PDB file of C-alpha atoms (C1' of nucleotides) in Angstrom:
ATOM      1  CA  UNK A  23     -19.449  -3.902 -13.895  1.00 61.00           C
ATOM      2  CA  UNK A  24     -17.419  -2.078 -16.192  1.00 91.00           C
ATOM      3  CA  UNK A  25     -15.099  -3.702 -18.738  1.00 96.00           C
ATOM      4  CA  UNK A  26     -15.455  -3.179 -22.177  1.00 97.00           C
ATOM      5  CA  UNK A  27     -18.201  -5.711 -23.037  1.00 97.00           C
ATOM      6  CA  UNK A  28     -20.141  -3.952 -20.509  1.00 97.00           C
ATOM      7  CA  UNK A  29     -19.790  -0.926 -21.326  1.00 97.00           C
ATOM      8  CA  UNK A  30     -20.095  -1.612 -24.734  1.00 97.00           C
ATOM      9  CA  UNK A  31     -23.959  -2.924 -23.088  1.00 96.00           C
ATOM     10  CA  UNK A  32     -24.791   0.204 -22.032  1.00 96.00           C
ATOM     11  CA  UNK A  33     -23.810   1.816 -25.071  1.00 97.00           C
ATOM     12  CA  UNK A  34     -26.110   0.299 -27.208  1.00 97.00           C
ATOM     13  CA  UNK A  35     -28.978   0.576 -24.944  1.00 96.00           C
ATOM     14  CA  UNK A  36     -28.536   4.271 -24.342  1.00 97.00           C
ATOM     15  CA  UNK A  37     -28.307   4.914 -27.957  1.00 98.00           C
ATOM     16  CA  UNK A  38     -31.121   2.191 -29.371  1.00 97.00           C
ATOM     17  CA  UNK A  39     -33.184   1.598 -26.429  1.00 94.00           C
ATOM     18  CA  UNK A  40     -32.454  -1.691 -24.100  1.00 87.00           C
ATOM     19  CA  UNK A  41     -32.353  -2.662 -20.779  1.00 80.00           C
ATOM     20  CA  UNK A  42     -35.990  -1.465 -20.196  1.00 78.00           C
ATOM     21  CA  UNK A  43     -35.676   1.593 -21.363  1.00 84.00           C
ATOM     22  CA  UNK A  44     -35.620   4.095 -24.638  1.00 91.00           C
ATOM     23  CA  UNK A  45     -33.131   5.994 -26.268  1.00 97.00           C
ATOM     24  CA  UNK A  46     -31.889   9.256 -25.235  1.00 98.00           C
ATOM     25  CA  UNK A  47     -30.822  10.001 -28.542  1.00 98.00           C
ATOM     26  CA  UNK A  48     -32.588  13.546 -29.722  1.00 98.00           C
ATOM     27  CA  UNK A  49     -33.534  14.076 -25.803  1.00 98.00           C
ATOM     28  CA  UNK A  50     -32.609  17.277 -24.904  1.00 98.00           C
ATOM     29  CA  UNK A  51     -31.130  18.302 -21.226  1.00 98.00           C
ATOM     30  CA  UNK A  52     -33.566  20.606 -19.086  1.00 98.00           C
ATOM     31  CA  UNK A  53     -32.403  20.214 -16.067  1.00 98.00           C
ATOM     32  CA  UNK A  54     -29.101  18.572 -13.694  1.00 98.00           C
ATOM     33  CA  UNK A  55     -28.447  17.888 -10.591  1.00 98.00           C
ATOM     34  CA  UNK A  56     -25.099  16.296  -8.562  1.00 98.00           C
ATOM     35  CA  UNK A  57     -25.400  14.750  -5.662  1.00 98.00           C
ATOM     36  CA  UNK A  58     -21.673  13.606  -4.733  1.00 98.00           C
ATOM     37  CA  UNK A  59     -19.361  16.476  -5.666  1.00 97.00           C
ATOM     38  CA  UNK A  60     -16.240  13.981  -6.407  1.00 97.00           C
ATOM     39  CA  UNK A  61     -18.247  12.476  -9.199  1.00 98.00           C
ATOM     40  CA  UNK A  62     -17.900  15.276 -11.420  1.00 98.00           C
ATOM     41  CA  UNK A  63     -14.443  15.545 -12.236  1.00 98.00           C
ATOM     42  CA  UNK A  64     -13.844  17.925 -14.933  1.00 97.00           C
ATOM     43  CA  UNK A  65     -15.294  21.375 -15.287  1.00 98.00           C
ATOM     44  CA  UNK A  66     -16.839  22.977 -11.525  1.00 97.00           C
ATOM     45  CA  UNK A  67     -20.417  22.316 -10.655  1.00 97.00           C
ATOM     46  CA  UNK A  68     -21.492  25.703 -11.386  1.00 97.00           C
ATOM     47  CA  UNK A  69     -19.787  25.834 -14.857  1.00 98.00           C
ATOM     48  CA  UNK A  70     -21.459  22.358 -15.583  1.00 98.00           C
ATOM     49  CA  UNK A  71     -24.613  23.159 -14.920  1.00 97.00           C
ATOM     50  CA  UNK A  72     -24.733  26.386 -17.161  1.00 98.00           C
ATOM     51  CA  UNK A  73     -23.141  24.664 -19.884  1.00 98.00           C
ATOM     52  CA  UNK A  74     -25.079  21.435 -19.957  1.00 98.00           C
ATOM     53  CA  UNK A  75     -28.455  23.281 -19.743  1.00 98.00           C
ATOM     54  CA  UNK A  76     -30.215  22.914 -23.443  1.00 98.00           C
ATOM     55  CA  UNK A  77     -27.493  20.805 -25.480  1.00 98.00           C
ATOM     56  CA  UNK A  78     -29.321  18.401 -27.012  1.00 98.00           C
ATOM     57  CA  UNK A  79     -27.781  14.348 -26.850  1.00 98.00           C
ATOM     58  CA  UNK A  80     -26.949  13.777 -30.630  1.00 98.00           C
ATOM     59  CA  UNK A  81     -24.596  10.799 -30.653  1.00 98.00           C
ATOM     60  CA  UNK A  82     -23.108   7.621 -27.349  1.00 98.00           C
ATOM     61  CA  UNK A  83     -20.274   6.528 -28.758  1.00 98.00           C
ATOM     62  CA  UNK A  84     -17.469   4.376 -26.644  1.00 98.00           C
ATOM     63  CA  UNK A  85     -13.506   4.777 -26.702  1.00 98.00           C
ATOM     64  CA  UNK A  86     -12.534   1.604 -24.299  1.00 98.00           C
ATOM     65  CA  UNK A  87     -14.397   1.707 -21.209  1.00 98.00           C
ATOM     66  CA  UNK A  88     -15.095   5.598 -21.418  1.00 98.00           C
ATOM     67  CA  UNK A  89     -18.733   6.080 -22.499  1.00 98.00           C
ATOM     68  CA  UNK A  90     -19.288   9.524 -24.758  1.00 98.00           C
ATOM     69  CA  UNK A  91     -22.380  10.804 -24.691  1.00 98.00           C
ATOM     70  CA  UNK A  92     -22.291  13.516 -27.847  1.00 98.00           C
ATOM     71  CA  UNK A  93     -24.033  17.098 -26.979  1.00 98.00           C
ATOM     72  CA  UNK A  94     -25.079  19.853 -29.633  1.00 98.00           C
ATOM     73  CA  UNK A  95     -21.449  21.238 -28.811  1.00 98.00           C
ATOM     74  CA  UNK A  96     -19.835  19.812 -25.363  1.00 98.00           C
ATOM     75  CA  UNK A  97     -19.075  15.990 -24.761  1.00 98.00           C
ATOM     76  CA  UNK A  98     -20.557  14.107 -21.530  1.00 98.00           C
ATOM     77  CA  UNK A  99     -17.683  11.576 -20.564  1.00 98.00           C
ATOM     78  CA  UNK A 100     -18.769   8.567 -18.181  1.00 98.00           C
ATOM     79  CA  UNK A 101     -15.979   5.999 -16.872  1.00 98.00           C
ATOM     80  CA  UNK A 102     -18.343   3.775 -14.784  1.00 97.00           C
ATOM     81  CA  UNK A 103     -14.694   2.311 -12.379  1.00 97.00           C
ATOM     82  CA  UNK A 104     -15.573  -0.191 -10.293  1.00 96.00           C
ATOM     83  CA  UNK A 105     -19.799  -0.066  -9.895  1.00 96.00           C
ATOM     84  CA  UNK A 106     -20.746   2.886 -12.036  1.00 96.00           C
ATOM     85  CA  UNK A 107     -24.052   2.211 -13.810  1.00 96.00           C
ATOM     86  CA  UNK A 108     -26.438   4.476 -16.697  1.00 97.00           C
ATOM     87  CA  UNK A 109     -30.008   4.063 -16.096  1.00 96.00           C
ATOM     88  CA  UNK A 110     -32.744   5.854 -17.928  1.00 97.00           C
ATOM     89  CA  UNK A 111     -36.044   5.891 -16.037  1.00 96.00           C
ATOM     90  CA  UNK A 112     -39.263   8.174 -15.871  1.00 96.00           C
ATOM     91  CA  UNK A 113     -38.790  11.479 -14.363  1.00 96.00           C
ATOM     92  CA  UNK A 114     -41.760   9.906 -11.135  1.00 97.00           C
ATOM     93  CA  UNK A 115     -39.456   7.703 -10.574  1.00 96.00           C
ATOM     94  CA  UNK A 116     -37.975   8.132  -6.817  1.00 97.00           C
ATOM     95  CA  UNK A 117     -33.958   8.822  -6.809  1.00 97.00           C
ATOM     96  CA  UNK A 118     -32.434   5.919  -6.526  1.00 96.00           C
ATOM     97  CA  UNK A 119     -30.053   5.574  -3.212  1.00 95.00           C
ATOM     98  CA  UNK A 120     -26.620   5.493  -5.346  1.00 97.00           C
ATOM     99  CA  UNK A 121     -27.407   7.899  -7.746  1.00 98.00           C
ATOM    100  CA  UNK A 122     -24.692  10.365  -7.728  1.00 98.00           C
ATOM    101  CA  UNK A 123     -25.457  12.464 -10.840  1.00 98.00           C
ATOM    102  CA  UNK A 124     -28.617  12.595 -13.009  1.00 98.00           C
ATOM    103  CA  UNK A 125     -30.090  15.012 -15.948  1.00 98.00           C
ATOM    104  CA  UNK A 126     -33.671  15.319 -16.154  1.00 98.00           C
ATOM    105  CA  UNK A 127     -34.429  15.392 -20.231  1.00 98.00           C
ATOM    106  CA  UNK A 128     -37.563  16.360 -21.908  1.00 97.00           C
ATOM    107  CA  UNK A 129     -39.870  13.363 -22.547  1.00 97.00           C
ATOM    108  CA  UNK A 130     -40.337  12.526 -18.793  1.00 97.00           C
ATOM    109  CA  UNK A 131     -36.720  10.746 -18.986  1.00 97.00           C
ATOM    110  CA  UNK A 132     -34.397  10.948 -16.471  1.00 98.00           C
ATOM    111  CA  UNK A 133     -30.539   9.808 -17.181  1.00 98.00           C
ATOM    112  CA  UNK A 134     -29.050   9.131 -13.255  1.00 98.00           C
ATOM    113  CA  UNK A 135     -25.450   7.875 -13.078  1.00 98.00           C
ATOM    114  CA  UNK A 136     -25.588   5.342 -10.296  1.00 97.00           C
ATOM    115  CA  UNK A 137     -22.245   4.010  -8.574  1.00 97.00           C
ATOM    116  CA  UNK A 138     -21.996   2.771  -4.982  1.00 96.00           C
ATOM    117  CA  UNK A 139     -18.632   3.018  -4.293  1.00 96.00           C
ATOM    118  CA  UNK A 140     -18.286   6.573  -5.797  1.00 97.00           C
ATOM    119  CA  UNK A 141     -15.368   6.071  -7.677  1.00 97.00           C
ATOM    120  CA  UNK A 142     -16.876   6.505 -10.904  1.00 98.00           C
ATOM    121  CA  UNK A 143     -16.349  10.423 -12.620  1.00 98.00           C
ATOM    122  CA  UNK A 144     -17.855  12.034 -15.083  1.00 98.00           C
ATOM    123  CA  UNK A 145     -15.886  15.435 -17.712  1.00 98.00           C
ATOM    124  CA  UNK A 146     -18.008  17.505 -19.785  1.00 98.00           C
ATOM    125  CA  UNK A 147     -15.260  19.119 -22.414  1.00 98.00           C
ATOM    126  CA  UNK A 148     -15.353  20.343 -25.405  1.00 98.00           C
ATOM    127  CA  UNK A 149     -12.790  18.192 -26.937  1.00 98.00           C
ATOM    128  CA  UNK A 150     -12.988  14.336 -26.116  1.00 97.00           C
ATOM    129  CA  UNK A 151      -9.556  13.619 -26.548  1.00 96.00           C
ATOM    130  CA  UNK A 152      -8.474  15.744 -23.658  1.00 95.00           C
ATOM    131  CA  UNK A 153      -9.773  13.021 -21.694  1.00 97.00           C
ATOM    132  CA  UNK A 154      -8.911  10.070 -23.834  1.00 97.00           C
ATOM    133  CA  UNK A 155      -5.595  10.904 -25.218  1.00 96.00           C
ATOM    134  CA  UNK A 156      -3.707   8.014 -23.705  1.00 97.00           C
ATOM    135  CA  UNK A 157      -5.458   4.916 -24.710  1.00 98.00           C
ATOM    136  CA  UNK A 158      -4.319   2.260 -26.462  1.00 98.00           C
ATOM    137  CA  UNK A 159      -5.979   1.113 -29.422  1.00 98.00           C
ATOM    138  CA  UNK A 160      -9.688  -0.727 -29.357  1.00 98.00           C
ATOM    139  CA  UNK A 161      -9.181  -4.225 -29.365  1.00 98.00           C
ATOM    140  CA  UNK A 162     -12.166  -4.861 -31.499  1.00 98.00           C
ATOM    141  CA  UNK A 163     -11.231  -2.327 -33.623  1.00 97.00           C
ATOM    142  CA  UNK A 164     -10.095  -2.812 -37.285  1.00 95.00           C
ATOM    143  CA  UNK A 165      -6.897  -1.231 -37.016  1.00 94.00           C
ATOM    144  CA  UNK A 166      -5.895  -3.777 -34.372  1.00 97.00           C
ATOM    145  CA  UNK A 167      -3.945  -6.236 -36.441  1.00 98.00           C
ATOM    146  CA  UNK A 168      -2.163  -9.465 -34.422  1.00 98.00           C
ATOM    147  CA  UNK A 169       1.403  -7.731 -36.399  1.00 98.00           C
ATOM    148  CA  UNK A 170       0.715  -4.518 -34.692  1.00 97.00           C
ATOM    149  CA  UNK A 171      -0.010  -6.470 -31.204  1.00 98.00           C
ATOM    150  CA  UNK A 172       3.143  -8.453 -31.285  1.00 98.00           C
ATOM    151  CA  UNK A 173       4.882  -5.439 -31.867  1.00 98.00           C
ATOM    152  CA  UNK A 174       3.575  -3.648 -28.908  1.00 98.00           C
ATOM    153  CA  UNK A 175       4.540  -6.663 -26.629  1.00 98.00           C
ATOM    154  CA  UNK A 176       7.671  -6.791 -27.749  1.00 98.00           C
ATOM    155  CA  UNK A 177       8.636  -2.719 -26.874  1.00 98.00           C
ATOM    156  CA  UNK A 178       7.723  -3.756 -23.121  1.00 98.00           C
ATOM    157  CA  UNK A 179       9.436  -6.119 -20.833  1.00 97.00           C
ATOM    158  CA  UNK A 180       6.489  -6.492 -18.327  1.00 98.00           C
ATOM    159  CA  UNK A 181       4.404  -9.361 -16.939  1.00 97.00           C
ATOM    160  CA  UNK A 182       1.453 -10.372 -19.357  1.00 98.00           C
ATOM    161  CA  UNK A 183      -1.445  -9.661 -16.915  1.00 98.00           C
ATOM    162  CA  UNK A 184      -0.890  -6.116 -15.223  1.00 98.00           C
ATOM    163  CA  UNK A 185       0.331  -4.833 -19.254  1.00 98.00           C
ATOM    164  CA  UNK A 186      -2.748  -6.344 -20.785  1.00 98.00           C
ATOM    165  CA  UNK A 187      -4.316  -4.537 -17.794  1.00 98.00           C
ATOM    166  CA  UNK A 188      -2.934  -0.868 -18.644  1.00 98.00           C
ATOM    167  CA  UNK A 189      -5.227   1.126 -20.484  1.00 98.00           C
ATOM    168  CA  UNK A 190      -2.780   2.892 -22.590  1.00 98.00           C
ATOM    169  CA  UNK A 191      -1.324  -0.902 -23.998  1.00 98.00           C
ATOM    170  CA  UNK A 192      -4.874  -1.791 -25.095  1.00 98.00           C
ATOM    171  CA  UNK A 193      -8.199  -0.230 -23.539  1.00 98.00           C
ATOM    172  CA  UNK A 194     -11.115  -1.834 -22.377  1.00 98.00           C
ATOM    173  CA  UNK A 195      -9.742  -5.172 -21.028  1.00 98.00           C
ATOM    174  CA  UNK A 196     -10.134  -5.720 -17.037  1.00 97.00           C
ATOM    175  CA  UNK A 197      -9.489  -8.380 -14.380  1.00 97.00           C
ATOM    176  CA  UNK A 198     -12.214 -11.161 -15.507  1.00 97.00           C
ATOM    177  CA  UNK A 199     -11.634 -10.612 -19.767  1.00 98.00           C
ATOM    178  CA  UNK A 200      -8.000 -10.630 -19.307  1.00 98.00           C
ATOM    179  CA  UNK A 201      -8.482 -13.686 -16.967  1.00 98.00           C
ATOM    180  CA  UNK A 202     -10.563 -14.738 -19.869  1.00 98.00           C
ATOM    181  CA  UNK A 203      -8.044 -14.191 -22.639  1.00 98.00           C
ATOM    182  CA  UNK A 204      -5.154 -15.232 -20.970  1.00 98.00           C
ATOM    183  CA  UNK A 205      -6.671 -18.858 -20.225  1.00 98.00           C
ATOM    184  CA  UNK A 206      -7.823 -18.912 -23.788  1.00 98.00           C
ATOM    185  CA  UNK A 207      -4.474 -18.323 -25.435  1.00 98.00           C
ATOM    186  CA  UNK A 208      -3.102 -20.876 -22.989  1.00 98.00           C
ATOM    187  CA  UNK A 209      -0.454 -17.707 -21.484  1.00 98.00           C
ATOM    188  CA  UNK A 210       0.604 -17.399 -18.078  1.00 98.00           C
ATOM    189  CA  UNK A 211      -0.077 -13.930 -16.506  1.00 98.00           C
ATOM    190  CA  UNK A 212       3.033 -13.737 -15.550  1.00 97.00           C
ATOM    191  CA  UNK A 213       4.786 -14.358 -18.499  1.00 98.00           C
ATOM    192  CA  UNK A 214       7.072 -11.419 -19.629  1.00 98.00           C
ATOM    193  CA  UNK A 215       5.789 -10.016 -22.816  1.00 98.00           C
ATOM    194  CA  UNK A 216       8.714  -9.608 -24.939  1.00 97.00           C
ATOM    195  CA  UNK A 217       9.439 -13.321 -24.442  1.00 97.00           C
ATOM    196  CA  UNK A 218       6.212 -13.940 -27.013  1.00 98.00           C
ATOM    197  CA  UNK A 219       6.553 -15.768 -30.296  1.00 97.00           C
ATOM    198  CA  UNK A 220       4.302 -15.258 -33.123  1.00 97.00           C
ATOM    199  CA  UNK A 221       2.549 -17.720 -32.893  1.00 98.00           C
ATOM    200  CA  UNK A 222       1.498 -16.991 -28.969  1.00 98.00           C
ATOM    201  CA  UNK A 223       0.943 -13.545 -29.600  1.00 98.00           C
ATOM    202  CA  UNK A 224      -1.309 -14.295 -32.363  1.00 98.00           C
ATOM    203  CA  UNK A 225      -3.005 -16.480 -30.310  1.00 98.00           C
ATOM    204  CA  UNK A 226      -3.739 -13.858 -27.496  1.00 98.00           C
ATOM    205  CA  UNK A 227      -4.567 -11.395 -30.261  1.00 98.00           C
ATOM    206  CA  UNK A 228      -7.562 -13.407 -31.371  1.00 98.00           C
ATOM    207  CA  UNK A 229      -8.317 -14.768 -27.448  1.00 98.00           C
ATOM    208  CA  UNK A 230      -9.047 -11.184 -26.583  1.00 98.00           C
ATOM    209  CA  UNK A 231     -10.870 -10.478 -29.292  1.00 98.00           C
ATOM    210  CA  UNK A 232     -12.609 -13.809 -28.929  1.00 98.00           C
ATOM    211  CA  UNK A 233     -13.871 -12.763 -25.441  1.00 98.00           C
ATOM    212  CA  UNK A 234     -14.538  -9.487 -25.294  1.00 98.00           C
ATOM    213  CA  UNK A 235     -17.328 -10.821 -28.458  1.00 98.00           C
ATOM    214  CA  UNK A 236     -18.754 -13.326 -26.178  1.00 98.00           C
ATOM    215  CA  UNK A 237     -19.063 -11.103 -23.426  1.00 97.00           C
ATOM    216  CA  UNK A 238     -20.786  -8.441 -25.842  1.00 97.00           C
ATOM    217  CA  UNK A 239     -23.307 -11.121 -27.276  1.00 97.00           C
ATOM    218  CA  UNK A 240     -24.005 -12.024 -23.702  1.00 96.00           C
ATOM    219  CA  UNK A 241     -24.536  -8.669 -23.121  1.00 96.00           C
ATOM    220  CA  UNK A 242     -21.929  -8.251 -20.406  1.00 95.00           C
ATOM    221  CA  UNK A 243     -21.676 -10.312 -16.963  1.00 94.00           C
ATOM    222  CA  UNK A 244     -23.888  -9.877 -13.914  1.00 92.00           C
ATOM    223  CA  UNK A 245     -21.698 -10.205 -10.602  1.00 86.00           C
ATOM    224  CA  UNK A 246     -22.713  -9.826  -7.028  1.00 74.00           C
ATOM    225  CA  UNK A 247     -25.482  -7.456  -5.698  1.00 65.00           C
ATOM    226  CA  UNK A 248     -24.897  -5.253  -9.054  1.00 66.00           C
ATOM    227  CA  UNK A 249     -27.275  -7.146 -11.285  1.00 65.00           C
ATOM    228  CA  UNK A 250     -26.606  -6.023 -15.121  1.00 75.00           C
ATOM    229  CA  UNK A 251     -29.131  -8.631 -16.994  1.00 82.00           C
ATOM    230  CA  UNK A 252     -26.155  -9.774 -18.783  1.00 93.00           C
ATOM    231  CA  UNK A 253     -25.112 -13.718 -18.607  1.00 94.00           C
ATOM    232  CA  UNK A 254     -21.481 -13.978 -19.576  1.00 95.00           C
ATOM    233  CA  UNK A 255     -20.698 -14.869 -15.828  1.00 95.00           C
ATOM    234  CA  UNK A 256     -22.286 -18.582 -16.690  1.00 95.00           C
ATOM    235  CA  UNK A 257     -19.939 -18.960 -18.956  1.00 96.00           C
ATOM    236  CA  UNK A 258     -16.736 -18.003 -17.255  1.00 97.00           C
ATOM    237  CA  UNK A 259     -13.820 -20.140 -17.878  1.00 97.00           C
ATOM    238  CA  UNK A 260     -11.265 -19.061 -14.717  1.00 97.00           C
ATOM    239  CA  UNK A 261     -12.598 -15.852 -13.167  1.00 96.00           C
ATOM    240  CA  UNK A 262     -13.814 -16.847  -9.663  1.00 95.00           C
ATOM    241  CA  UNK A 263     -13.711 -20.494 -10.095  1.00 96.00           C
ATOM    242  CA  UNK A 264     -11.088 -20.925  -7.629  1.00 96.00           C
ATOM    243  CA  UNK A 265     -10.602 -24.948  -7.387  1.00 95.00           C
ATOM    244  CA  UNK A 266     -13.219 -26.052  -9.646  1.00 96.00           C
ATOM    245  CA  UNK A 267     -12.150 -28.175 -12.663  1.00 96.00           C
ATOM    246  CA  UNK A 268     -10.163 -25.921 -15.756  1.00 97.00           C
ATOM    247  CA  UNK A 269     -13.031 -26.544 -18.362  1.00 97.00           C
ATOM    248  CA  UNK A 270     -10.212 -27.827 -20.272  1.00 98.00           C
ATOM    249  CA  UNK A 271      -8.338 -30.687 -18.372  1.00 97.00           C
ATOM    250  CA  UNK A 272     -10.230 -30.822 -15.335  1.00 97.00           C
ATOM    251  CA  UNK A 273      -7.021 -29.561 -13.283  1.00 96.00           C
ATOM    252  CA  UNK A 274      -8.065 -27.296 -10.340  1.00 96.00           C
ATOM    253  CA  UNK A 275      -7.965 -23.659 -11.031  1.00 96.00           C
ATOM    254  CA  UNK A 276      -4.960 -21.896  -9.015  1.00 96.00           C
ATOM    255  CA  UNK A 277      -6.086 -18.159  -7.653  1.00 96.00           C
ATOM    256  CA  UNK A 278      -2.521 -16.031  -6.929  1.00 96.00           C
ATOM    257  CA  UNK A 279      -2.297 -11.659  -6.625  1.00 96.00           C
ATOM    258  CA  UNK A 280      -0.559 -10.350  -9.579  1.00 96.00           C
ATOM    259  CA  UNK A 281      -0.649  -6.652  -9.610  1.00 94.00           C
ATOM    260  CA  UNK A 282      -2.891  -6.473  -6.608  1.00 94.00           C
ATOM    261  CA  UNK A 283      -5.363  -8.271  -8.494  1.00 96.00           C
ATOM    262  CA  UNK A 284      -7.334 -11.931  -8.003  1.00 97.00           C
ATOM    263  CA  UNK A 285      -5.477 -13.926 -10.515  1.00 97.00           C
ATOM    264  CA  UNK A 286      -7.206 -17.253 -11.970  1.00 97.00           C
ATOM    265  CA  UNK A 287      -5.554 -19.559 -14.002  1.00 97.00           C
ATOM    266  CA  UNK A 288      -4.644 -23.625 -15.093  1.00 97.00           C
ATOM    267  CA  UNK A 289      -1.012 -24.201 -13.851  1.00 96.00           C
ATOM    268  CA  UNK A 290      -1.266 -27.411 -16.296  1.00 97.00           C
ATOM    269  CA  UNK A 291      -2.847 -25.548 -19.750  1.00 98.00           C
ATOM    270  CA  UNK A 292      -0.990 -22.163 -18.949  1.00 97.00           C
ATOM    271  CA  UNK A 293       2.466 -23.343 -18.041  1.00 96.00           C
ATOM    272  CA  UNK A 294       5.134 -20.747 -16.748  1.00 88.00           C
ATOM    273  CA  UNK A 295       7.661 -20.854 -19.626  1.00 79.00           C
ATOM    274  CA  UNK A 296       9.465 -17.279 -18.966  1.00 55.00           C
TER     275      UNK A 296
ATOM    276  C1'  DA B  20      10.572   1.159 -17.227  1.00 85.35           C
ATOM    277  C1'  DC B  21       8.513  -1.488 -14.097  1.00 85.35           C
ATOM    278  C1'  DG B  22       6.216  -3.321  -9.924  1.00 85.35           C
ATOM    279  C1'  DA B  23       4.528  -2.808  -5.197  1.00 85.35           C
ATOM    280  C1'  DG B  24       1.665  -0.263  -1.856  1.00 85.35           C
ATOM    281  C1'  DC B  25      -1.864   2.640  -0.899  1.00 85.35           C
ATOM    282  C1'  DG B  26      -5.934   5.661  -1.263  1.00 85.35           C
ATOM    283  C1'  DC B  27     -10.467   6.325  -2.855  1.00 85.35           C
ATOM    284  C1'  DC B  28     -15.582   4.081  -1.223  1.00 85.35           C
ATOM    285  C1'  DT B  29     -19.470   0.849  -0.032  1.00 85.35           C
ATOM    286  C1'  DG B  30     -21.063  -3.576   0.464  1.00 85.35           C
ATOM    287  C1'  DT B  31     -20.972  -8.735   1.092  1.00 85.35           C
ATOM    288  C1'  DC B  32     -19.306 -12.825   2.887  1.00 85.35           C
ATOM    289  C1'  DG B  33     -17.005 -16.188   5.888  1.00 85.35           C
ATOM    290  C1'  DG B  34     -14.816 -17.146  10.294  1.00 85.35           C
ATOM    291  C1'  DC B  35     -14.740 -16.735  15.154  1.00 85.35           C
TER     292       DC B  35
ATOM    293  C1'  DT C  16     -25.650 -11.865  17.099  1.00 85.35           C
ATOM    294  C1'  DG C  17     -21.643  -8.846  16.486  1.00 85.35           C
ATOM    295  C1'  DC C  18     -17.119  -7.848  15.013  1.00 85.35           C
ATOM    296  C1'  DC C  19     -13.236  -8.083  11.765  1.00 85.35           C
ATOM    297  C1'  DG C  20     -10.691  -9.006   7.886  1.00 85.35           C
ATOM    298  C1'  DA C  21     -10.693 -10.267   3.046  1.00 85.35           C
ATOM    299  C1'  DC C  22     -12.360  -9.214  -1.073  1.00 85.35           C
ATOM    300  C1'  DA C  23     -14.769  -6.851  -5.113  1.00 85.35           C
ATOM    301  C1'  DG C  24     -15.516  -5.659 -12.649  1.00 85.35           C
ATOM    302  C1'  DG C  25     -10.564   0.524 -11.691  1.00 85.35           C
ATOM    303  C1'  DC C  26      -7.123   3.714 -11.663  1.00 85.35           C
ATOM    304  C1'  DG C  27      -3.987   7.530 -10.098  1.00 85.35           C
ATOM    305  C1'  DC C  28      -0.311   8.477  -7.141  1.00 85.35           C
ATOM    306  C1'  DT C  29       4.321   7.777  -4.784  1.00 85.35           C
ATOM    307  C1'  DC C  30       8.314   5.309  -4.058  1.00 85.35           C
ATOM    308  C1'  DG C  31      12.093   2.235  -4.822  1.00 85.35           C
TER     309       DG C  31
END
DNA sequence: ACGAGCGCCTGTCGGC
DNA sequence: TGCCGACAGGCGCTCG
């Protein structure tokens, strides 16, 4: 589930209450427990569970699809991959079957990290940036101008999707928002990106900024047997919608592997020029 | 510098 | 019904 807009979802709900349940801002942690050692990447088990006892949750803040949950003096890093999930339920509840990590806070609260496929990892550090260091810059964020962006495609010679992709270009987009953005700015993925004029790479600049809002207001998409309560996969314009009608000229939409990854796109609005 | 292949995991779906 | 491959919102690694 876990692109930016999603992420961005959980965010807000962890820090003002959403999806059910309260805040965990001002909880404080009494108690953790892992239950898939791979999970916890970054510092042992036994170190992690001596430091995290007591630090109190004083700040969630996001840095691309990274979630940072702010303790009195460590930081609890989440990156969710491919079906990590935050849920904050009472303490009676039962474990859920995919729970891999949890912290029992005071209040009766429970925070579990829940991710099926286990790929999802977790760093408590003192320093953020340790873990973070080689992002790219937030595409929603102010400092992104569409001068800067052109600039950035034009130091790479690479094919549109898998650099839009790379979390140190830009961070937070994945398969369905770059989908998304590329159908939007009428690009093929597989254009190179130093072969961008202004005027098409200020068109992708405000296509990916133009999704990742809509998926935000939407609160996110809700896809397969991971159900998110967001909507934004009604209102998909490519992703999965193999040989239905582009929502633009009616055109079938062509599905091709670029990077290893599903590919959907209008041969007939995003021509291969490059 | 760049792209392809693969590993990490569990689950669903369609075809035979 | 069972089995088997394809595929899934991500990313780190190796190898040309």
């Amino acid at each position: 589930m876990p692109e930016l807009p999603e992420v961005e979802t959980i965010r807000r709900a962890l820090k003002h209450g959403g999806r059910g349940a309260e805040s965990i801002v001002g909880r404080q942690v009494l108690e953790s427990r892992l239950l898939w050692e791979r999970t916890l990447a970054e510092p042992t088990q036994i170190e992690f569970q001596e430091r995290i006892l007591g630090q109190g949750i004083t700040d969630i803040d996001r840095r691309g699809k990274f979630l940072l949950l702010q303790l009195s003096t460590d930081t609890l890093i989440f990156h969710l991959r491919m079906s990590g999930d935050l849920n904050v339920v009472n303490e009676n509840e039962p474990i859920a079957s995919h729970d891999r990590l949890w912290l029992g806070l005071d209040g009766g609260l429970r925070l579990s990290f829940n991710d099926t496929r286990k790929f999802g990892r977790a760093w408590l550090v003192p320093d953020p940036h340790a873990v973070t260091a080689n992002l790219g810059p937030e595409p929603l964020g102010e400092g992104f101008t569409a001068h800067d962006f052109h600039a950035r495609l034009l130091a790479h010679r690479r094919q549109l999707k898998p650099l839009l992709m790379d979390q140190s270009f830009l961070a937070g987009l994945g398969n369905i928002y770059t989908d998304e953005a590329l159908h939007l700015s009428k690009l093929h993925p597989l254009q190179i990106s130093d072969t961008l004029n202004e005027t098409q790479s200020g068109r992708l600049w405000s296509s990916i900024r133009q999704v990742l809002q809509e998926g935000i207001e939407r609160q996110g998409a809700s896809i397969d047997w991971v159900y998110k309560g967001g909507d934004f996969q009604n209102y998909f314009r490519v992703y999965q919608r193999t040989g239905e009608p582009c929502p633009e000229c009616g055109n079938p939409i062509q599905r091709i592997t670029v990077g290893q990854r599903g590919t959907h796109y209008c041969q007939n609005c995003q021509p291969q020029s490059s």
